Amino acid sequence: MASHVHAAPSRRRRSEGLRALAWLSPWLAGFAIFFAYPLASTVYFSFHRYDLFTLEFAGLDNYRYLLRDERVWLSARNTLWLVVFMVPAQVVFALALAQLVTRLKAGVGLFRTVFYLPSLVPMVAGTVAFVFLMNPATGPWNQLLALAGVSGPDWFGDPAWAKPSLTLLAMWGVGNLMVIFLAALLDVPKQLYEAAALDGAGPWRQFRSVTLPMISPVLMFSAITGVIYALQYFTQAMIASRVASGATDSPGSSFVPGYPDGALLTLPQHLFHAGFRDWSMGYASVLALLLFATSMVFTLILLRQFRRAEELA
């Protein structure tokens, strides 16, 4: 009798476990097909010389070459620059636009539309237009600066100005992030601001003590997604380099990413060039693993910092 009593809860737990596994099966299948298997394949190919036709075991040769490849360290520095400067600039600018829209008394819909429209422009078209607008000879940007008595630089042709120019391009298209911040700001209870004002808190103190703590999850989300996006930065840098250098796809011509002087070379571009131009898929797999590990490290650091900030608040 006792054995039957103990068997019933055991069968019930097993049944519940199988039911939960059935509900999770779509996610587990997607995880296995689109993440676990590609990751395991990338690790496998990283130990081989692979050009899509021949597969030859190479041991740690691809990893040793990674340490000697100067373009890896150049692209890593450029990518790190984007993480350190471009991501904070996007977050701060998007938050400032959202704050501005929430404080407007008239024309709110118009300004929301104007600020959001650039994010609807396709990346390639927007980058091409931006490069032409900032052309030092014919672009209206430098002509407006000249009217103010300022000599504009060669934005995408000068290595010192190339990455700041990409940052301006990224700030121009922060409409999606602005909308997310706008929703978070509108969700902050007005009573908190009224209580802070009664305690004598000014606008800056209210922003620090009320706004930032209330929207901290959204800030964490935007910072993490921004860092991951910067680590995968490819299209805009590639198109800006190609357009600014005047490169074409005519027969016999070749384009090496990173113009000018490697200033716009990012890790994803180097990975693409190694895999689909040099047909060194094994080495490209090593670069992909490097990107994956870097993304994980930055994500863990940001999560830890936000958690610590919440504990201190």
CSV table of C-alpha atoms in Angstrom, one decimal:
chain,number,residue,atom,x,y,z
A,1,MET,CA,0.0,0.0,0.0
A,2,ALA,CA,2.8,2.4,0.9
A,3,SER,CA,4.6,1.7,-2.4
A,4,HIS,CA,1.5,2.7,-4.3
A,5,VAL,CA,1.3,5.9,-2.3
A,6,HIS,CA,4.9,6.8,-3.1
A,7,ALA,CA,4.6,5.8,-6.7
A,8,ALA,CA,1.6,8.1,-7.4
A,9,PRO,CA,3.5,11.4,-6.6
A,10,SER,CA,6.5,10.1,-8.6
A,11,ARG,CA,4.4,9.4,-11.7
A,12,ARG,CA,2.7,12.8,-11.3
A,13,ARG,CA,6.1,14.6,-11.1
A,14,ARG,CA,7.2,12.7,-14.2
A,15,SER,CA,4.1,13.6,-16.0
A,16,GLU,CA,4.5,17.3,-15.1
A,17,GLY,CA,8.1,17.2,-16.2
A,18,LEU,CA,7.2,15.7,-19.6
A,19,ARG,CA,4.4,18.2,-20.0
A,20,ALA,CA,6.8,21.1,-19.3
A,21,LEU,CA,9.4,19.6,-21.7
A,22,ALA,CA,6.7,19.4,-24.4
A,23,TRP,CA,5.9,23.1,-23.9
A,24,LEU,CA,9.6,24.0,-24.0
A,25,SER,CA,10.3,21.8,-27.0
A,26,PRO,CA,9.9,24.6,-29.7
A,27,TRP,CA,12.4,26.8,-27.8
A,28,LEU,CA,14.7,23.8,-27.2
A,29,ALA,CA,14.6,22.9,-30.9
A,30,GLY,CA,15.3,26.5,-32.0
A,31,PHE,CA,18.1,26.7,-29.5
A,32,ALA,CA,19.7,23.5,-30.7
A,33,ILE,CA,19.3,24.3,-34.4
A,34,PHE,CA,20.1,28.0,-34.5
A,35,PHE,CA,22.6,28.3,-31.6
A,36,ALA,CA,24.1,25.1,-30.2
A,37,TYR,CA,24.8,23.4,-33.5
A,38,PRO,CA,26.3,26.5,-35.3
A,39,LEU,CA,28.4,27.2,-32.2
A,40,ALA,CA,29.7,23.6,-32.1
A,41,SER,CA,30.4,23.7,-35.9
A,42,THR,CA,32.3,27.0,-35.5
A,43,VAL,CA,34.5,25.5,-32.8
A,44,TYR,CA,35.1,22.4,-35.0
A,45,PHE,CA,36.0,24.4,-38.1
A,46,SER,CA,38.3,26.7,-36.1
A,47,PHE,CA,40.8,23.8,-35.8
A,48,HIS,CA,40.8,23.1,-39.5
A,49,ARG,CA,41.9,24.6,-42.8
A,50,TYR,CA,38.6,24.9,-44.6
A,51,ASP,CA,37.7,26.6,-47.9
A,52,LEU,CA,34.3,25.1,-48.5
A,53,PHE,CA,35.8,22.4,-50.6
A,54,THR,CA,38.7,20.8,-48.6
A,55,LEU,CA,38.8,20.2,-44.9
A,56,GLU,CA,42.3,19.6,-43.3
A,57,PHE,CA,43.0,19.4,-39.6
A,58,ALA,CA,45.3,22.4,-38.6
A,59,GLY,CA,45.4,22.1,-34.8
A,60,LEU,CA,46.0,25.5,-33.2
A,61,ASP,CA,47.5,27.1,-36.3
A,62,ASN,CA,44.5,29.4,-36.8
A,63,TYR,CA,44.7,30.6,-33.2
A,64,ARG,CA,48.4,31.2,-33.5
A,65,TYR,CA,47.8,33.2,-36.7
A,66,LEU,CA,45.3,35.3,-34.8
A,67,LEU,CA,48.0,36.5,-32.4
A,68,ARG,CA,50.2,37.5,-35.4
A,69,ASP,CA,47.5,39.1,-37.5
A,70,GLU,CA,48.0,42.9,-37.3
A,71,ARG,CA,44.6,43.6,-38.9
A,72,VAL,CA,42.9,41.8,-36.1
A,73,TRP,CA,44.3,44.1,-33.5
A,74,LEU,CA,43.6,47.2,-35.7
A,75,SER,CA,40.0,46.1,-36.2
A,76,ALA,CA,39.7,45.2,-32.5
A,77,ARG,CA,40.8,48.7,-31.5
A,78,ASN,CA,38.3,50.3,-34.0
A,79,THR,CA,35.5,48.1,-32.7
A,80,LEU,CA,36.4,48.9,-29.1
A,81,TRP,CA,36.3,52.6,-30.0
A,82,LEU,CA,32.7,52.2,-31.3
A,83,VAL,CA,31.7,50.4,-28.1
A,84,VAL,CA,33.3,53.1,-25.8
A,85,PHE,CA,32.2,56.2,-27.7
A,86,MET,CA,29.4,55.5,-30.2
A,87,VAL,CA,27.2,53.4,-27.8
A,88,PRO,CA,27.1,56.0,-25.0
A,89,ALA,CA,26.6,58.8,-27.5
A,90,GLN,CA,23.5,57.0,-28.9
A,91,VAL,CA,22.1,56.2,-25.5
A,92,VAL,CA,22.5,59.8,-24.2
A,93,PHE,CA,21.2,61.4,-27.4
A,94,ALA,CA,18.2,59.1,-27.6
A,95,LEU,CA,17.4,59.8,-23.9
A,96,ALA,CA,17.8,63.5,-24.4
A,97,LEU,CA,15.4,63.5,-27.4
A,98,ALA,CA,12.9,61.4,-25.4
A,99,GLN,CA,13.1,63.9,-22.5
A,100,LEU,CA,12.6,66.8,-24.9
A,101,VAL,CA,9.5,65.2,-26.5
A,102,THR,CA,7.9,64.5,-23.1
A,103,ARG,CA,8.3,68.2,-22.1
A,104,LEU,CA,6.9,69.7,-25.2
A,105,LYS,CA,3.6,71.3,-24.9
A,106,ALA,CA,2.7,71.6,-28.6
A,107,GLY,CA,3.6,69.7,-31.8
A,108,VAL,CA,4.5,66.5,-29.9
A,109,GLY,CA,3.3,64.2,-32.7
A,110,LEU,CA,5.3,66.2,-35.3
A,111,PHE,CA,8.5,66.0,-33.4
A,112,ARG,CA,8.1,62.3,-32.6
A,113,THR,CA,7.7,61.7,-36.3
A,114,VAL,CA,10.7,63.9,-37.3
A,115,PHE,CA,13.0,62.2,-34.8
A,116,TYR,CA,11.8,58.7,-35.7
A,117,LEU,CA,11.9,59.0,-39.5
A,118,PRO,CA,15.7,58.6,-39.9
A,119,SER,CA,15.5,55.1,-38.4
A,120,LEU,CA,13.2,54.0,-41.2
A,121,VAL,CA,15.8,54.8,-43.9
A,122,PRO,CA,17.5,51.7,-45.1
A,123,MET,CA,21.1,51.4,-43.7
A,124,VAL,CA,22.8,51.3,-47.1
A,125,ALA,CA,20.8,54.3,-48.5
A,126,GLY,CA,21.2,56.3,-45.3
A,127,THR,CA,25.0,55.7,-45.2
A,128,VAL,CA,25.5,56.6,-48.9
A,129,ALA,CA,23.5,59.8,-48.4
A,130,PHE,CA,25.4,60.7,-45.3
A,131,VAL,CA,28.7,60.3,-47.0
A,132,PHE,CA,27.7,62.5,-49.8
A,133,LEU,CA,26.2,65.1,-47.5
A,134,MET,CA,29.6,65.2,-45.6
A,135,ASN,CA,31.7,65.3,-48.8
A,136,PRO,CA,34.4,67.9,-48.1
A,137,ALA,CA,34.2,69.4,-51.6
A,138,THR,CA,30.6,69.3,-52.6
A,139,GLY,CA,28.6,68.3,-49.5
A,140,PRO,CA,26.3,70.9,-47.9
A,141,TRP,CA,27.6,70.1,-44.4
A,142,ASN,CA,31.0,71.8,-44.9
A,143,GLN,CA,29.5,74.6,-46.9
A,144,LEU,CA,27.3,75.5,-43.9
A,145,LEU,CA,30.4,75.3,-41.7
A,146,ALA,CA,32.2,77.6,-44.1
A,147,LEU,CA,29.4,80.2,-43.8
A,148,ALA,CA,30.1,80.2,-40.0
A,149,GLY,CA,33.8,80.7,-40.7
A,150,VAL,CA,34.7,77.1,-39.8
A,151,SER,CA,36.8,74.9,-42.1
A,152,GLY,CA,35.2,71.5,-42.1
A,153,PRO,CA,37.4,68.4,-42.2
A,154,ASP,CA,37.4,65.5,-44.7
A,155,TRP,CA,34.9,63.6,-42.6
A,156,PHE,CA,35.2,60.1,-44.1
A,157,GLY,CA,38.5,60.6,-45.7
A,158,ASP,CA,40.5,61.5,-42.7
A,159,PRO,CA,41.4,58.7,-40.3
A,160,ALA,CA,41.0,61.0,-37.3
A,161,TRP,CA,37.4,61.9,-38.3
A,162,ALA,CA,36.1,58.7,-39.8
A,163,LYS,CA,34.9,57.0,-36.7
A,164,PRO,CA,33.4,60.3,-35.2
A,165,SER,CA,31.5,60.6,-38.6
A,166,LEU,CA,30.1,57.1,-38.1
A,167,THR,CA,29.1,58.1,-34.6
A,168,LEU,CA,27.1,61.1,-36.0
A,169,LEU,CA,25.5,58.7,-38.5
A,170,ALA,CA,24.5,56.4,-35.6
A,171,MET,CA,23.1,59.3,-33.6
A,172,TRP,CA,21.0,60.5,-36.6
A,173,GLY,CA,19.2,57.1,-36.6
A,174,VAL,CA,18.4,56.7,-32.9
A,175,GLY,CA,14.6,56.9,-33.5
A,176,ASN,CA,13.9,53.3,-32.4
A,177,LEU,CA,15.8,53.8,-29.2
A,178,MET,CA,14.2,57.2,-28.6
A,179,VAL,CA,10.7,55.5,-28.8
A,180,ILE,CA,11.8,52.9,-26.2
A,181,PHE,CA,13.0,55.7,-23.8
A,182,LEU,CA,9.9,57.7,-24.5
A,183,ALA,CA,7.7,54.8,-23.4
A,184,ALA,CA,9.8,54.3,-20.3
A,185,LEU,CA,9.7,58.0,-19.3
A,186,LEU,CA,5.9,58.2,-19.8
A,187,ASP,CA,5.6,55.2,-17.5
A,188,VAL,CA,7.3,57.0,-14.6
A,189,PRO,CA,4.6,58.0,-12.0
A,190,LYS,CA,4.0,61.7,-11.9
A,191,GLN,CA,3.5,61.5,-8.1
A,192,LEU,CA,7.2,60.8,-7.7
A,193,TYR,CA,8.2,64.0,-9.4
A,194,GLU,CA,5.6,65.9,-7.3
A,195,ALA,CA,7.0,64.5,-4.1
A,196,ALA,CA,10.6,65.3,-5.1
A,197,ALA,CA,9.6,68.9,-6.0
A,198,LEU,CA,8.0,69.3,-2.6
A,199,ASP,CA,11.3,68.2,-1.0
A,200,GLY,CA,13.0,70.9,-2.9
A,201,ALA,CA,14.6,68.8,-5.7
A,202,GLY,CA,15.4,70.7,-8.9
A,203,PRO,CA,15.2,69.2,-12.4
A,204,TRP,CA,18.7,67.7,-12.3
A,205,ARG,CA,18.1,66.2,-8.9
A,206,GLN,CA,14.7,64.8,-10.0
A,207,PHE,CA,16.4,63.3,-13.1
A,208,ARG,CA,19.1,61.6,-10.9
A,209,SER,CA,16.9,60.5,-8.1
A,210,VAL,CA,13.6,59.6,-9.9
A,211,THR,CA,14.0,59.2,-13.6
A,212,LEU,CA,17.3,57.2,-13.8
A,213,PRO,CA,16.3,54.7,-11.1
A,214,MET,CA,12.8,54.2,-12.7
A,215,ILE,CA,14.1,53.6,-16.2
A,216,SER,CA,17.3,51.6,-15.2
A,217,PRO,CA,16.0,48.4,-16.8
A,218,VAL,CA,15.5,50.2,-20.1
A,219,LEU,CA,19.0,51.7,-19.8
A,220,MET,CA,20.5,48.3,-19.2
A,221,PHE,CA,18.6,46.9,-22.2
A,222,SER,CA,19.7,49.7,-24.4
A,223,ALA,CA,23.4,49.5,-23.2
A,224,ILE,CA,23.6,45.7,-23.7
A,225,THR,CA,21.9,45.7,-27.1
A,226,GLY,CA,24.0,48.8,-28.2
A,227,VAL,CA,27.2,47.0,-27.2
A,228,ILE,CA,26.2,43.8,-29.1
A,229,TYR,CA,25.3,46.0,-32.1
A,230,ALA,CA,28.6,47.8,-32.0
A,231,LEU,CA,30.5,44.6,-31.8
A,232,GLN,CA,28.6,43.4,-35.0
A,233,TYR,CA,29.0,46.7,-36.8
A,234,PHE,CA,29.4,46.0,-40.4
A,235,THR,CA,27.1,47.5,-43.0
A,236,GLN,CA,27.6,51.2,-42.3
A,237,ALA,CA,31.4,51.0,-42.0
A,238,MET,CA,31.7,48.9,-45.1
A,239,ILE,CA,29.5,51.2,-47.2
A,240,ALA,CA,31.1,54.4,-45.9
A,241,SER,CA,34.6,53.1,-46.7
A,242,ARG,CA,33.6,52.0,-50.2
A,243,VAL,CA,31.8,55.2,-51.1
A,244,ALA,CA,34.4,57.5,-49.6
A,245,SER,CA,37.2,55.7,-51.3
A,246,GLY,CA,35.5,55.7,-54.7
A,247,ALA,CA,35.8,51.9,-55.0
A,248,THR,CA,33.8,50.1,-57.7
A,249,ASP,CA,32.8,46.6,-58.4
A,250,SER,CA,34.2,46.6,-61.9
A,251,PRO,CA,36.2,43.6,-63.1
A,252,GLY,CA,39.8,43.7,-62.0
A,253,SER,CA,39.2,46.1,-59.1
A,254,SER,CA,39.6,45.1,-55.5
A,255,PHE,CA,38.4,46.8,-52.3
A,256,VAL,CA,40.1,46.2,-49.0
A,257,PRO,CA,37.8,47.2,-46.1
A,258,GLY,CA,38.9,49.9,-43.7
A,259,TYR,CA,39.4,53.0,-45.8
A,260,PRO,CA,40.9,55.4,-44.8
A,261,ASP,CA,44.1,53.7,-43.5
A,262,GLY,CA,42.2,51.0,-41.7
A,263,ALA,CA,40.2,53.6,-39.6
A,264,LEU,CA,36.9,52.0,-40.4
A,265,LEU,CA,37.9,48.4,-40.3
A,266,THR,CA,35.8,46.5,-37.8
A,267,LEU,CA,36.1,42.9,-36.6
A,268,PRO,CA,33.0,41.7,-38.6
A,269,GLN,CA,34.5,43.2,-41.7
A,270,HIS,CA,37.8,41.4,-41.1
A,271,LEU,CA,35.8,38.2,-40.5
A,272,PHE,CA,33.9,38.6,-43.7
A,273,HIS,CA,37.0,39.3,-45.7
A,274,ALA,CA,38.8,36.3,-44.3
A,275,GLY,CA,35.9,34.0,-44.9
A,276,PHE,CA,34.4,35.1,-48.2
A,277,ARG,CA,37.3,36.8,-49.9
A,278,ASP,CA,40.3,34.8,-48.8
A,279,TRP,CA,38.1,31.6,-48.4
A,280,SER,CA,39.8,30.9,-45.0
A,281,MET,CA,36.7,29.6,-43.2
A,282,GLY,CA,38.7,28.0,-40.4
A,283,TYR,CA,40.3,31.4,-39.5
A,284,ALA,CA,37.0,33.1,-40.0
A,285,SER,CA,35.6,30.7,-37.4
A,286,VAL,CA,38.3,31.8,-34.9
A,287,LEU,CA,37.3,35.4,-35.5
A,288,ALA,CA,33.6,34.5,-35.0
A,289,LEU,CA,34.5,32.9,-31.7
A,290,LEU,CA,36.5,35.9,-30.7
A,291,LEU,CA,33.4,38.1,-31.4
A,292,PHE,CA,31.2,35.8,-29.4
A,293,ALA,CA,33.5,35.7,-26.4
A,294,THR,CA,33.9,39.5,-26.4
A,295,SER,CA,30.1,40.0,-26.6
A,296,MET,CA,29.6,37.6,-23.6
A,297,VAL,CA,32.3,39.4,-21.6
A,298,PHE,CA,30.8,42.9,-22.2
A,299,THR,CA,27.3,41.6,-21.5
A,300,LEU,CA,28.4,40.0,-18.1
A,301,ILE,CA,30.2,43.2,-17.1
A,302,LEU,CA,27.2,45.4,-17.9
A,303,LEU,CA,24.8,43.1,-16.1
A,304,ARG,CA,27.1,43.1,-13.0
A,305,GLN,CA,27.5,46.9,-13.0
A,306,PHE,CA,23.7,47.5,-13.3
A,307,ARG,CA,23.1,45.0,-10.6
A,308,ARG,CA,25.6,46.7,-8.3
A,309,ALA,CA,24.1,50.1,-9.1
A,310,GLU,CA,20.6,48.8,-8.2
A,311,GLU,CA,21.9,47.5,-4.9
A,312,LEU,CA,23.4,50.9,-4.0
A,313,ALA,CA,20.3,52.8,-5.0
